[in-house]
């Protein structure tokens, strides 16, 4: 297929099977590559929707797409999920009997399988490849493609042979999918897979629905209990550094009546599998684990991630927090940080370097990664911004900073929400700390410096005669944890450093002297004095996505979903996502026409379990006297974007639209995708109100869409899409709405 596939046809396939009516960023482009047979590498963050990029084209295109995936558990979830959406999918793995295997191969030969999931090892079997050749497989999708690169953080030797696919299947296209961001790994993946002129798509690494908080670890037990307390009945993972910590925290939680399960690599495999299954089936919502837990966990409604200690690197932090909120709803990520974490990591890494045969780069590399994260934790910059910048991208804050009393930026991190505040006399405090380090002649560690600054009357201080120093007692009004925190904040800003492995001592730096000479300022933060409601863990996304939702009904529907899932032996989230449950509990449909309008409900699901679902909703609403068939509040008219946000390609597109240029031409001129240009066009119509849009929408189509709008209103797109026989592109509907509501 050379010409771009019809975007409308693709959207209606997605609508029919998955019940989604819009695409996430870059999905359209990624799907187009799969449809047109151009090799591609798609880099989207966890939860970005990579799977749909190969699943939907496979359905539209017909034939069989082979998906290579590293873990059997991951494959099984996907196969279950696809079957629930009415997509013929299968997996061939070593757990099948030879009878089952030949049955599947028969289905394959008859072209009855749209998506076939296999392990990389299976792709190395010549007999298996022969079967695939006979079937005429044209498309290969490689999940977790970074496993092919030894620069990545998860190299798997069995991935290496996937480089031969291009040679064994000369006519086929190969598509890699990964969440690993670095440039080096990306280039290596393309090379290792032998991709030919690949389209490389790199998504935005920001996850706006996650809120990030990095808080000083003070009383771990109390802090964890407090966080769990505000997530009653929701799913969360608590990550610990060591197996011992996992056992301790699990015991504490269980003693407090929380149904927590522990998970670490030291447990036997059967027990580990049981824990994973309990969590996936929503019979358990709370997992305490080492990083061993996560690969293969696809549960989409994880609402919080707690790091009881700092993880290994920013990449790990991004990946582990990325497991939260994959359904796009709000989720909270809290890292409880302490200066001791970096010290523990150093010890762990050095031990591991000594005990294992590692290449000489290992230790310096690992320490550098760990230090980057340590700096991130101590930093005073918006967490969303710092993360995205680390991955080499720009961050556009949704709220301009410094409005409304300092709230601004992402409105979803400790810095922007004001959990911490700068202390007014930071430079003076810093000077006191630094001169104390100078007075003890850069020969003592953090604890002793704190003792001196606080004017403690201990034997050690007296013996060393440090009670005679001019800096003795200079910060006596502050407590230990506060001073310790500032010392580490100074280290984070390179205004102080630690040296020595066994007994690290504080040393001054170039910058220390500049601060002491008042040639430089520094910033020191402390926890905000008056925590606001906003700081109790509720971000903006949170309040918005619960608006109008009946929580009782939501819980009831979770139960409905769980029993349906148990009946079918699949995880609940493959049946419906939490976002769909909330929409159901908000709109409370009483019949199948209304049900069709709900996000995430496609025709297949209505046939499958629409009736019992409606019965459950109706029964609940009647019991509680709740109104049903709620008409959603019209979405506020989109605000015209700020003039400043008008970037170059948009400006170019606008000038073209003024001459009535066709969408394809503008795509060509700007190098932007169709969906971006259609968004520009929609915006253009809203802002410039052209008298006619006949250049982009034929008059008879325009009339049909207007007829549908008069009947169904223009607040929601899906009813219009349905009324138009599911044949009209969503973009076209949006254009007409924009024009008609402005001029009509
Ligand atoms: P990734 O593999 O990139 O981590 P997934 O493919 O698992 O992400 O997708 C995360 C979740 O988002 C899944 O529940 C998926 O069904 C959902 N999703 C994907 N694309 C869309 C879309 N266009 N609209 C709504 N939900 C989507
Ligand atoms: Zn922020």
XYZ file of C-alpha atoms and ligand atoms in Angstrom:
772
model
C 0.000 0.000 0.000
C 1.686 3.211 -1.090
C -0.877 5.902 -0.650
C -1.668 6.887 2.918
C -4.368 4.633 4.276
C -7.649 6.278 4.948
C -7.437 7.784 8.410
C -11.211 7.472 8.717
C -11.121 3.724 8.151
C -8.422 3.332 10.770
C -10.352 5.362 13.304
C -13.491 3.398 12.772
C -11.616 0.118 13.304
C -10.282 1.536 16.575
C -13.700 2.802 17.517
C -15.317 -0.551 16.775
C -12.841 -2.770 18.583
C -11.380 -0.560 21.298
C -13.998 2.130 21.739
C -11.441 4.957 21.538
C -12.332 7.953 19.415
C -9.091 9.868 19.321
C -5.490 8.921 18.885
C -2.697 9.678 21.251
C 0.309 11.685 20.045
C 2.288 9.958 17.268
C -0.040 6.974 17.101
C -1.381 8.147 13.732
C 2.118 8.479 12.298
C 3.219 5.142 13.748
C 0.177 3.373 12.321
C 0.705 4.955 8.945
C 4.236 3.531 8.872
C 2.937 0.057 9.681
C 0.251 0.331 7.002
C 2.549 1.595 4.305
C 5.231 -0.996 5.072
C 7.939 1.478 6.034
C 10.304 0.256 8.745
C 9.965 2.256 11.913
C 11.148 2.764 15.455
C 8.531 4.167 17.797
C 9.693 5.587 21.116
C 6.855 6.429 23.456
C 6.918 6.573 27.242
C 5.326 3.776 29.233
C 1.569 4.103 28.908
C 1.908 6.082 25.684
C -0.069 3.480 23.754
C 2.555 1.625 21.772
C 0.570 -1.596 21.390
C -2.283 0.032 19.527
C 0.268 1.249 16.958
C 0.688 -2.286 15.626
C -2.629 -3.785 16.711
C -4.983 -1.457 14.849
C -3.082 -1.572 11.527
C -3.017 -5.376 11.789
C -6.796 -5.423 11.980
C -7.308 -2.927 9.159
C -4.733 -4.499 6.900
C -5.760 -8.140 7.250
C -3.092 -10.825 7.016
C -0.998 -11.723 10.028
C 1.281 -9.424 11.974
C 3.902 -11.191 14.080
C 4.633 -9.567 17.439
C 7.856 -10.471 19.203
C 7.745 -9.905 22.908
C 10.230 -10.849 25.663
C 7.868 -12.210 28.287
C 5.187 -14.864 28.083
C 3.154 -13.082 30.771
C 3.110 -9.894 28.712
C 1.973 -11.783 25.622
C -0.804 -13.525 27.445
C -2.240 -10.250 28.721
C -2.217 -8.803 25.243
C -3.800 -11.859 23.664
C -6.539 -11.862 26.307
C -7.099 -8.146 25.845
C -7.321 -8.451 22.064
C -9.747 -11.341 22.217
C -11.913 -9.289 24.575
C -11.993 -6.584 21.878
C -12.952 -9.121 19.237
C -9.571 -9.249 17.519
C -8.323 -12.718 16.539
C -5.009 -13.083 18.333
C -2.924 -16.036 19.461
C 0.371 -16.825 21.047
C 2.632 -19.723 20.269
C 4.951 -20.660 23.089
C 6.617 -23.641 24.662
C 3.719 -24.198 27.057
C 1.528 -25.464 24.196
C 1.195 -29.159 23.455
C 2.164 -30.182 19.945
C -1.534 -30.761 19.189
C -2.407 -27.219 20.240
C 0.498 -25.917 18.262
C -0.582 -27.548 15.048
C -4.131 -26.308 15.611
C -2.780 -22.767 15.847
C -0.633 -23.276 12.801
C -3.719 -24.397 10.938
C -5.545 -21.209 11.971
C -2.495 -19.281 10.862
C -2.393 -20.906 7.443
C -6.038 -20.093 6.936
C -5.305 -16.454 7.690
C -7.542 -16.515 10.763
C -5.004 -14.864 13.075
C -4.465 -11.094 12.889
C -1.809 -10.901 15.595
C 0.543 -13.703 16.474
C 2.704 -13.309 19.587
C 5.982 -15.184 19.810
C 9.219 -15.128 21.777
C 12.533 -14.109 20.185
C 13.791 -17.671 20.664
C 11.006 -19.034 18.500
C 11.971 -16.677 15.697
C 15.306 -18.509 15.582
C 13.669 -21.831 14.645
C 13.932 -22.458 10.893
C 10.748 -24.571 10.820
C 8.786 -21.819 12.427
C 10.100 -19.222 9.991
C 9.137 -21.541 7.146
C 5.555 -21.548 8.418
C 5.555 -17.753 8.598
C 6.868 -17.539 5.044
C 4.141 -19.809 3.777
C 1.560 -17.667 5.537
C 3.098 -14.657 3.827
C 3.762 -12.528 6.889
C 4.496 -8.942 5.848
C 4.734 -7.118 9.158
C 6.850 -7.728 12.259
C 6.401 -5.738 15.456
C 9.182 -5.927 18.039
C 8.113 -4.984 21.521
C 10.694 -3.745 24.065
C 13.067 -3.258 21.163
C 15.793 -1.778 23.385
C 16.525 -5.348 24.575
C 18.523 -5.730 21.358
C 21.041 -3.082 22.365
C 23.696 -3.697 24.942
C 23.728 0.059 25.574
C 20.191 -0.247 26.881
C 19.396 -1.052 30.466
C 17.875 -4.434 29.673
C 19.977 -6.217 27.061
C 18.810 -9.739 26.108
C 21.140 -11.828 23.967
C 18.211 -13.722 22.424
C 17.087 -10.472 20.801
C 20.250 -10.288 18.717
C 19.053 -12.758 16.114
C 16.064 -10.539 15.292
C 18.485 -8.638 13.076
C 18.034 -11.455 10.568
C 14.335 -10.886 10.025
C 14.978 -8.332 7.274
C 17.123 -10.911 5.497
C 14.801 -13.905 6.012
C 11.684 -11.961 5.021
C 12.899 -9.565 2.347
C 9.478 -8.135 1.533
C 8.399 -7.536 5.114
C 8.602 -4.392 7.202
C 9.966 -4.395 10.744
C 8.752 -2.040 13.471
C 10.423 -1.579 16.837
C 8.699 -0.183 19.943
C 10.407 0.975 23.110
C 10.229 3.458 25.955
C 13.979 3.896 26.145
C 14.938 7.381 25.219
C 18.613 7.881 24.727
C 19.867 8.758 21.291
C 22.650 6.186 21.430
C 20.301 3.279 22.133
C 17.888 4.436 19.435
C 20.571 4.456 16.768
C 21.831 1.086 17.941
C 18.347 -0.474 17.707
C 17.937 0.665 14.099
C 21.349 -0.704 13.240
C 20.930 -4.027 15.015
C 17.529 -4.627 13.443
C 18.878 -3.656 10.015
C 15.985 -1.269 9.516
C 15.856 0.276 6.073
C 15.284 4.039 5.980
C 13.276 3.785 9.185
C 10.791 6.384 10.315
C 11.923 7.200 13.850
C 9.192 8.677 16.008
C 10.035 9.967 19.464
C 7.163 10.948 21.696
C 6.902 13.450 24.447
C 8.329 12.078 27.642
C 6.194 14.108 29.950
C 3.388 12.248 31.704
C 1.073 15.080 32.711
C -1.298 12.822 34.638
C 1.421 11.829 37.082
C 2.275 14.031 40.012
C 5.824 13.752 41.305
C 6.834 14.440 44.856
C 10.250 14.043 46.352
C 10.053 14.400 50.081
C 12.656 14.028 52.811
C 12.369 10.621 54.430
C 11.624 11.311 58.060
C 9.517 8.569 59.537
C 9.202 5.973 56.792
C 6.466 3.928 58.408
C 4.283 6.904 59.190
C 4.865 8.451 55.769
C 3.893 5.270 53.931
C 0.792 4.772 56.055
C -0.274 8.330 55.414
C 0.017 7.932 51.644
C -1.779 4.594 51.606
C -4.457 6.164 53.765
C -5.404 8.606 51.061
C -5.544 5.863 48.436
C -7.968 3.498 50.147
C -9.062 0.735 47.812
C -6.671 1.850 45.065
C -3.708 0.026 43.637
C -0.139 0.977 44.470
C 3.418 -0.298 44.542
C 5.985 0.456 47.233
C 9.511 0.046 45.939
C 12.287 -0.732 48.423
C 16.025 -1.003 47.912
C 16.693 -4.386 49.512
C 14.852 -7.636 50.060
C 15.136 -7.133 53.812
C 13.302 -3.800 53.525
C 10.572 -5.479 51.505
C 9.987 -7.981 54.295
C 10.023 -5.303 56.982
C 7.616 -2.937 55.249
C 5.256 -5.763 54.284
C 5.149 -6.938 57.895
C 4.405 -3.432 59.164
C 1.582 -2.935 56.684
C 0.027 -6.314 57.378
C 0.177 -5.657 61.102
C -1.806 -2.503 60.418
C -4.469 -4.501 58.576
C -3.383 -3.721 54.990
C -3.529 -6.638 52.571
C -0.027 -6.080 51.247
C 2.079 -8.709 49.494
C 5.848 -8.698 49.202
C 7.791 -9.468 46.044
C 11.490 -9.870 45.401
C 13.863 -11.962 43.358
C 14.820 -14.087 46.375
C 11.347 -15.645 46.577
C 10.643 -18.869 44.796
C 9.226 -18.495 41.292
C 5.855 -20.064 42.082
C 5.296 -17.656 44.952
C 6.362 -14.727 42.779
C 3.933 -15.775 40.108
C 1.147 -16.046 42.658
C 1.811 -12.495 43.891
C 1.799 -11.150 40.324
C -1.459 -12.908 39.562
C -3.146 -11.660 42.729
C -2.190 -8.122 41.816
C -3.198 -8.445 38.169
C -6.569 -9.956 39.109
C -7.184 -7.081 41.559
C -7.484 -9.466 44.467
C -4.584 -7.574 45.989
C -3.979 -3.851 45.553
C -0.787 -3.302 47.474
C 2.629 -4.659 46.559
C 5.874 -4.053 48.409
C 8.740 -4.945 46.109
C 12.248 -4.549 44.875
C 12.725 -3.446 41.274
C 12.303 -7.101 40.320
C 8.588 -6.365 40.273
C 7.299 -4.574 37.249
C 8.302 -6.167 33.978
C 5.186 -7.899 32.825
C 2.853 -5.864 35.015
C 0.330 -4.276 32.731
C -2.294 -3.317 35.268
C -3.399 0.070 34.025
C -5.068 1.493 37.142
C -2.090 1.787 39.477
C -2.813 5.013 41.358
C 0.370 5.485 43.356
C 4.017 4.497 43.410
C 6.061 5.019 46.536
C 9.820 4.821 46.449
C 10.899 4.106 50.011
C 14.419 4.960 48.871
C 16.034 6.462 45.830
C 16.183 4.126 42.810
C 19.235 3.451 40.692
C 19.021 6.061 37.941
C 16.702 8.584 36.344
C 15.874 5.986 33.683
C 14.804 3.549 36.378
C 12.815 6.233 38.165
C 11.012 7.150 34.950
C 10.287 3.511 34.203
C 9.100 2.604 37.687
C 6.903 5.673 38.094
C 5.738 5.090 34.522
C 3.809 2.053 35.696
C 1.346 4.369 37.412
C -1.646 5.820 35.618
C -1.322 3.963 32.335
C -5.043 4.487 31.871
C -4.341 8.213 31.581
C -5.995 9.034 34.904
C -4.185 10.854 37.683
C -1.629 8.992 39.755
C 0.801 9.994 42.435
C 4.525 9.200 42.565
C 6.320 9.840 45.804
C 9.996 9.341 46.406
C 11.074 9.433 50.039
C 14.619 10.598 49.779
C 17.506 10.726 52.183
C 21.145 11.665 51.924
C 21.910 8.125 53.056
C 20.521 6.654 49.825
C 23.477 7.652 47.692
C 25.829 6.175 50.277
C 23.913 2.859 50.271
C 23.933 2.763 46.485
C 27.637 3.366 46.313
C 28.222 0.427 48.639
C 25.849 -1.835 46.694
C 27.363 -0.932 43.332
C 30.938 -1.316 44.494
C 30.184 -4.697 45.985
C 28.481 -5.834 42.835
C 31.414 -4.631 40.714
C 33.816 -6.580 42.896
C 31.812 -9.772 42.982
C 30.842 -9.970 39.348
C 32.911 -9.863 36.277
C 31.961 -6.513 34.820
C 33.597 -4.334 32.259
C 35.691 -1.448 33.571
C 33.037 1.093 32.542
C 30.411 -0.463 34.753
C 31.147 1.225 38.062
C 31.823 4.779 36.850
C 28.755 4.551 34.603
C 26.512 3.279 37.364
C 27.777 5.897 39.820
C 27.225 8.669 37.316
C 23.644 7.538 36.721
C 23.021 7.328 40.452
C 24.495 10.774 41.067
C 22.336 12.286 38.329
C 19.272 11.027 40.132
C 20.575 12.200 43.485
C 20.995 15.691 42.048
C 17.525 15.531 40.531
C 16.107 14.694 43.951
C 17.899 17.577 45.637
C 17.138 20.021 42.881
C 14.757 22.918 43.220
C 13.415 22.776 39.646
C 9.932 21.592 38.564
C 10.134 17.774 38.529
C 8.278 17.402 35.241
C 10.602 19.888 33.620
C 13.778 18.374 35.042
C 12.773 14.862 33.941
C 11.833 15.867 30.434
C 14.990 17.954 30.070
C 17.055 14.997 31.184
C 15.659 13.035 28.260
C 16.700 15.843 25.957
C 13.307 17.452 25.461
C 11.837 20.888 26.089
C 9.091 21.284 28.664
C 6.151 23.610 28.110
C 4.456 24.098 31.450
C 0.650 23.999 31.205
C 0.400 26.967 33.556
C 2.670 29.965 33.227
C 4.849 30.105 36.332
C 4.516 32.780 38.972
C 0.794 33.297 38.738
C -1.611 32.953 41.619
C 0.735 33.180 44.545
C 3.556 31.166 43.126
C 1.501 28.186 41.995
C 2.413 27.485 38.456
C 4.424 25.300 36.187
C 3.116 21.774 36.074
C 0.814 22.103 39.106
C 1.694 18.474 39.736
C 5.008 18.305 41.554
C 6.294 19.165 44.997
C 8.153 22.201 43.701
C 5.269 23.755 41.737
C 2.670 22.877 44.343
C 4.801 24.548 46.956
C 5.427 21.550 49.223
C 8.754 23.160 49.778
C 9.607 26.826 49.947
C 12.881 28.649 49.620
C 14.218 29.942 52.913
C 14.615 33.715 52.808
C 18.138 33.857 54.264
C 19.607 31.012 52.230
C 22.933 32.681 51.549
C 23.570 33.487 55.211
C 22.676 29.944 56.268
C 24.904 28.549 53.527
C 27.787 30.753 54.621
C 27.448 29.507 58.188
C 27.533 25.900 57.051
C 30.462 26.447 54.698
C 32.555 28.337 57.207
C 31.962 25.583 59.732
C 33.344 23.106 57.209
C 36.362 25.399 56.786
C 36.849 25.744 60.552
C 36.937 21.981 61.095
C 39.539 21.967 58.324
C 37.521 19.870 55.890
C 38.278 16.802 57.970
C 34.838 15.804 59.280
C 31.640 14.268 58.012
C 28.085 15.545 57.902
C 27.117 14.448 61.409
C 29.951 16.171 63.178
C 29.493 19.399 61.256
C 25.843 19.367 62.277
C 26.813 18.808 65.917
C 29.080 21.835 65.847
C 26.575 24.045 64.072
C 23.863 23.108 66.535
C 26.187 23.737 69.485
C 25.864 20.227 70.887
C 27.691 19.617 74.107
C 29.062 16.131 73.412
C 32.230 14.453 74.499
C 33.545 14.345 70.956
C 32.971 18.052 70.422
C 34.652 18.864 73.730
C 37.615 16.566 73.084
C 38.252 18.163 69.739
C 37.713 21.588 71.311
C 35.261 22.369 68.615
C 33.112 24.148 71.195
C 35.770 26.855 70.942
C 35.165 27.475 67.255
C 33.477 30.684 66.110
C 30.933 28.609 64.208
C 29.890 26.599 67.286
C 26.132 26.915 67.773
C 25.602 29.205 64.769
C 22.499 27.263 63.680
C 21.271 26.150 67.083
C 17.676 27.139 66.370
C 17.320 24.473 63.630
C 16.930 20.749 63.979
C 19.263 18.061 62.696
C 17.212 16.854 59.750
C 16.802 20.385 58.475
C 20.509 21.159 58.565
C 21.371 17.776 57.075
C 18.988 18.516 54.235
C 20.592 21.857 53.513
C 24.062 20.338 53.518
C 22.908 17.897 50.863
C 21.179 20.675 48.943
C 24.511 22.502 48.889
C 26.171 19.342 47.593
C 23.432 19.129 44.944
C 24.355 22.630 43.801
C 28.105 21.865 43.803
C 28.663 24.327 46.620
C 30.071 21.551 48.791
C 31.264 18.018 48.191
C 31.808 14.741 49.973
C 35.067 12.875 49.641
C 36.333 9.543 50.892
C 34.561 6.255 50.540
C 34.461 4.738 53.966
C 34.162 7.910 56.036
C 33.042 10.610 53.664
C 34.152 14.055 54.818
C 32.840 17.409 53.703
C 35.118 19.444 51.468
C 34.810 22.922 50.058
C 34.673 23.594 46.334
C 35.409 26.539 44.096
C 31.772 27.509 44.424
C 31.897 27.323 48.229
C 34.410 30.140 48.259
C 32.340 32.212 45.875
C 29.321 31.827 48.154
C 31.350 32.767 51.207
C 32.661 35.833 49.360
C 29.110 36.759 48.364
C 29.956 36.374 44.684
C 27.320 33.690 44.259
C 23.935 32.900 45.686
C 22.426 29.521 46.445
C 18.935 28.285 47.030
C 17.902 26.305 50.093
C 14.463 24.792 50.535
C 12.467 23.652 53.496
C 9.068 21.953 53.741
C 6.289 24.519 53.440
C 4.954 25.623 56.812
C 1.243 25.553 56.041
C 0.297 22.613 53.883
C -2.655 23.492 51.689
C -5.436 21.161 50.590
C -3.657 20.888 47.298
C -0.609 19.543 49.056
C -2.516 16.651 50.571
C -1.840 14.740 47.407
C -4.574 15.997 45.149
C -3.393 17.399 41.892
C -5.409 19.235 39.281
C -5.859 16.133 37.131
C -7.252 14.381 40.155
C -10.112 16.745 40.901
C -11.014 17.027 37.244
C -11.216 13.350 36.468
C -13.475 12.537 39.410
C -15.898 15.335 38.604
C -19.467 14.061 38.528
C -18.441 10.462 39.198
C -20.561 8.558 41.698
C -17.877 6.822 43.760
C -20.260 4.166 45.070
C -21.224 3.164 41.564
C -17.587 3.226 40.517
C -16.757 0.720 43.268
C -19.754 -1.395 42.330
C -18.610 -1.468 38.710
C -15.124 -2.456 39.780
C -16.725 -5.451 41.461
C -18.697 -6.220 38.309
C -15.522 -6.054 36.256
C -13.618 -8.236 38.708
C -16.165 -11.044 38.675
C -16.424 -10.940 34.904
C -12.640 -11.130 34.739
C -12.519 -14.040 37.143
C -15.137 -15.914 35.150
C -13.006 -15.524 32.051
C -9.626 -15.944 33.669
C -8.305 -12.618 32.384
C -7.058 -9.577 34.297
C -9.798 -6.982 34.942
C -8.145 -4.159 33.027
C -8.446 -6.030 29.754
C -12.232 -5.884 30.173
C -12.593 -2.146 30.799
C -10.196 0.534 32.017
C -10.779 2.696 35.069
C -11.355 5.666 32.769
C -14.313 3.804 31.254
C -15.644 2.852 34.692
C -15.535 6.495 35.761
C -17.337 7.615 32.639
C -19.998 4.963 33.295
C -20.366 6.125 36.890
C -20.616 9.705 35.645
C -23.078 9.318 32.765
C -24.949 6.299 34.196
C -26.430 5.010 30.923
C -29.730 3.135 31.156
C -29.838 1.627 27.662
C -27.503 0.424 24.977
C -27.832 3.549 22.840
C -26.529 5.556 25.734
C -23.926 2.941 26.531
C -22.487 3.248 23.039
C -21.590 6.844 23.778
C -19.279 5.946 26.611
C -15.516 6.210 26.150
C -13.890 2.816 25.774
C -17.084 0.896 24.938
C -17.123 -0.517 21.419
C -19.816 -2.555 19.662
C -18.094 -5.775 20.584
C -18.252 -5.063 24.306
C -21.925 -4.132 24.120
C -22.721 -7.487 22.521
C -20.503 -9.221 24.968
C -21.595 -7.881 28.341
C -23.704 -4.781 27.669
C -26.860 -6.249 29.186
C -25.537 -7.351 32.574
C -23.562 -4.105 32.760
C -26.694 -2.018 32.182
C -28.598 -4.101 34.705
C -25.911 -3.431 37.318
C -26.015 0.316 36.651
C -29.790 0.547 36.623
C -30.128 -1.482 39.835
C -27.593 0.710 41.617
C -29.178 3.965 40.465
C -32.668 2.836 41.383
C -31.532 1.819 44.851
C -29.887 5.154 45.448
C -32.423 7.297 43.572
C -29.710 8.562 41.217
C -30.544 10.262 37.923
C -29.507 8.304 34.886
C -28.579 9.181 31.318
C -26.808 12.270 32.505
C -26.128 14.675 29.687
C -22.488 15.599 29.933
C -21.788 19.244 30.619
C -20.726 20.886 27.384
C -16.989 21.168 27.245
C -15.905 24.762 27.607
C -15.241 26.428 24.267
C -11.559 26.055 23.547
C -9.609 29.127 24.423
C -7.751 30.630 21.507
C -4.114 29.793 22.015
C -1.834 32.608 22.954
C -0.320 34.497 20.075
C 3.106 33.611 21.426
C 2.409 29.910 21.183
C 1.940 30.263 17.481
C 4.947 28.435 16.223
C 6.540 28.604 12.848
C 4.871 25.633 11.194
C 1.467 26.679 12.419
C 2.032 30.188 11.087
C 3.054 28.729 7.750
C -0.021 26.498 7.710
C -2.293 29.445 8.478
C -0.895 31.477 5.627
C -1.495 28.547 3.304
C -5.044 28.055 4.538
C -5.776 31.693 3.733
C -5.159 30.833 0.094
C -7.396 27.784 0.364
C -4.509 25.302 0.065
C -5.376 21.606 0.310
C -4.479 19.715 3.462
C -2.038 17.469 1.571
C -0.186 20.493 0.221
C 0.138 22.018 3.644
C 1.383 18.669 4.989
C 4.006 18.718 2.308
C 4.995 22.336 2.936
C 5.303 21.986 6.692
C 6.447 18.385 6.969
C 3.772 17.811 9.601
C 1.394 14.882 9.874
C -2.139 14.923 8.626
C -3.602 14.997 12.104
C -1.455 17.978 13.102
C -2.487 19.879 9.996
C -6.131 19.072 10.632
C -5.725 20.441 14.162
C -4.204 23.613 12.716
C -7.040 23.864 10.244
C -9.622 23.509 12.963
C -7.890 26.230 14.896
C -7.666 28.385 11.801
C -11.403 28.085 11.221
C -12.189 29.002 14.819
C -9.930 32.017 14.846
C -10.259 33.439 11.387
C -13.866 32.407 10.711
C -13.623 31.973 6.931
C -17.009 32.389 5.236
C -16.759 29.037 3.490
C -14.771 25.868 4.135
C -15.661 24.289 0.811
C -11.941 24.071 0.040
C -11.635 21.318 2.659
C -15.119 19.820 3.043
C -17.399 19.044 0.088
C -20.753 20.832 0.345
C -22.853 17.648 0.509
C -20.711 16.228 3.328
C -20.950 19.580 5.087
C -24.745 19.430 4.851
C -24.847 15.886 6.232
C -22.656 16.741 9.195
C -24.702 19.867 9.960
C -27.874 17.782 9.861
C -26.345 15.458 12.439
C -25.271 18.415 14.597
C -28.769 19.875 14.631
C -30.082 16.563 15.815
C -27.435 15.566 18.349
C -25.748 18.803 19.359
C -22.038 19.397 19.081
C -20.796 18.767 22.613
C -19.601 15.268 21.912
C -18.123 13.771 18.807
C -19.012 10.159 19.218
C -22.815 10.532 18.819
C -22.164 12.418 15.579
C -19.777 9.768 14.383
C -22.384 7.084 15.071
C -25.184 9.109 13.450
C -23.066 9.484 10.314
C -22.834 5.729 9.955
C -19.312 5.572 11.391
C -18.038 6.595 7.949
C -16.897 10.169 8.433
C -13.445 11.094 9.693
C -13.477 12.678 13.147
C -11.325 15.521 11.869
C -13.948 16.398 9.263
C -16.630 16.459 11.928
C -14.509 18.760 14.046
C -13.929 21.143 11.146
C -17.621 21.450 10.462
C -18.411 21.984 14.141
C -15.778 24.722 14.295
C -17.187 26.440 11.232
C -20.861 25.940 11.891
C -20.869 26.998 15.531
C -18.949 30.143 14.566
C -20.948 31.098 11.531
C -24.127 29.047 11.679
P 2.664 1.220 26.313
O 2.872 -0.146 25.714
O 3.130 2.320 25.427
O 3.192 1.324 27.699
P -0.096 0.529 26.141
O -0.068 0.142 24.724
O -0.136 -0.548 27.162
O 1.116 1.493 26.456
O -1.306 1.541 26.355
C -1.619 2.041 27.632
C -3.133 2.142 27.792
O -3.671 3.173 26.956
C -3.859 0.874 27.384
O -4.883 0.636 28.327
C -4.426 1.216 26.014
O -5.564 0.451 25.691
C -4.747 2.683 26.172
N -4.764 3.399 24.878
C -3.903 3.243 23.851
N -4.218 4.074 22.831
C -5.302 4.784 23.228
C -6.112 5.817 22.621
N -5.845 6.276 21.399
N -7.152 6.304 23.332
C -7.407 5.842 24.568
N -6.696 4.880 25.189
C -5.650 4.347 24.549
Zn 6.339 21.138 38.529
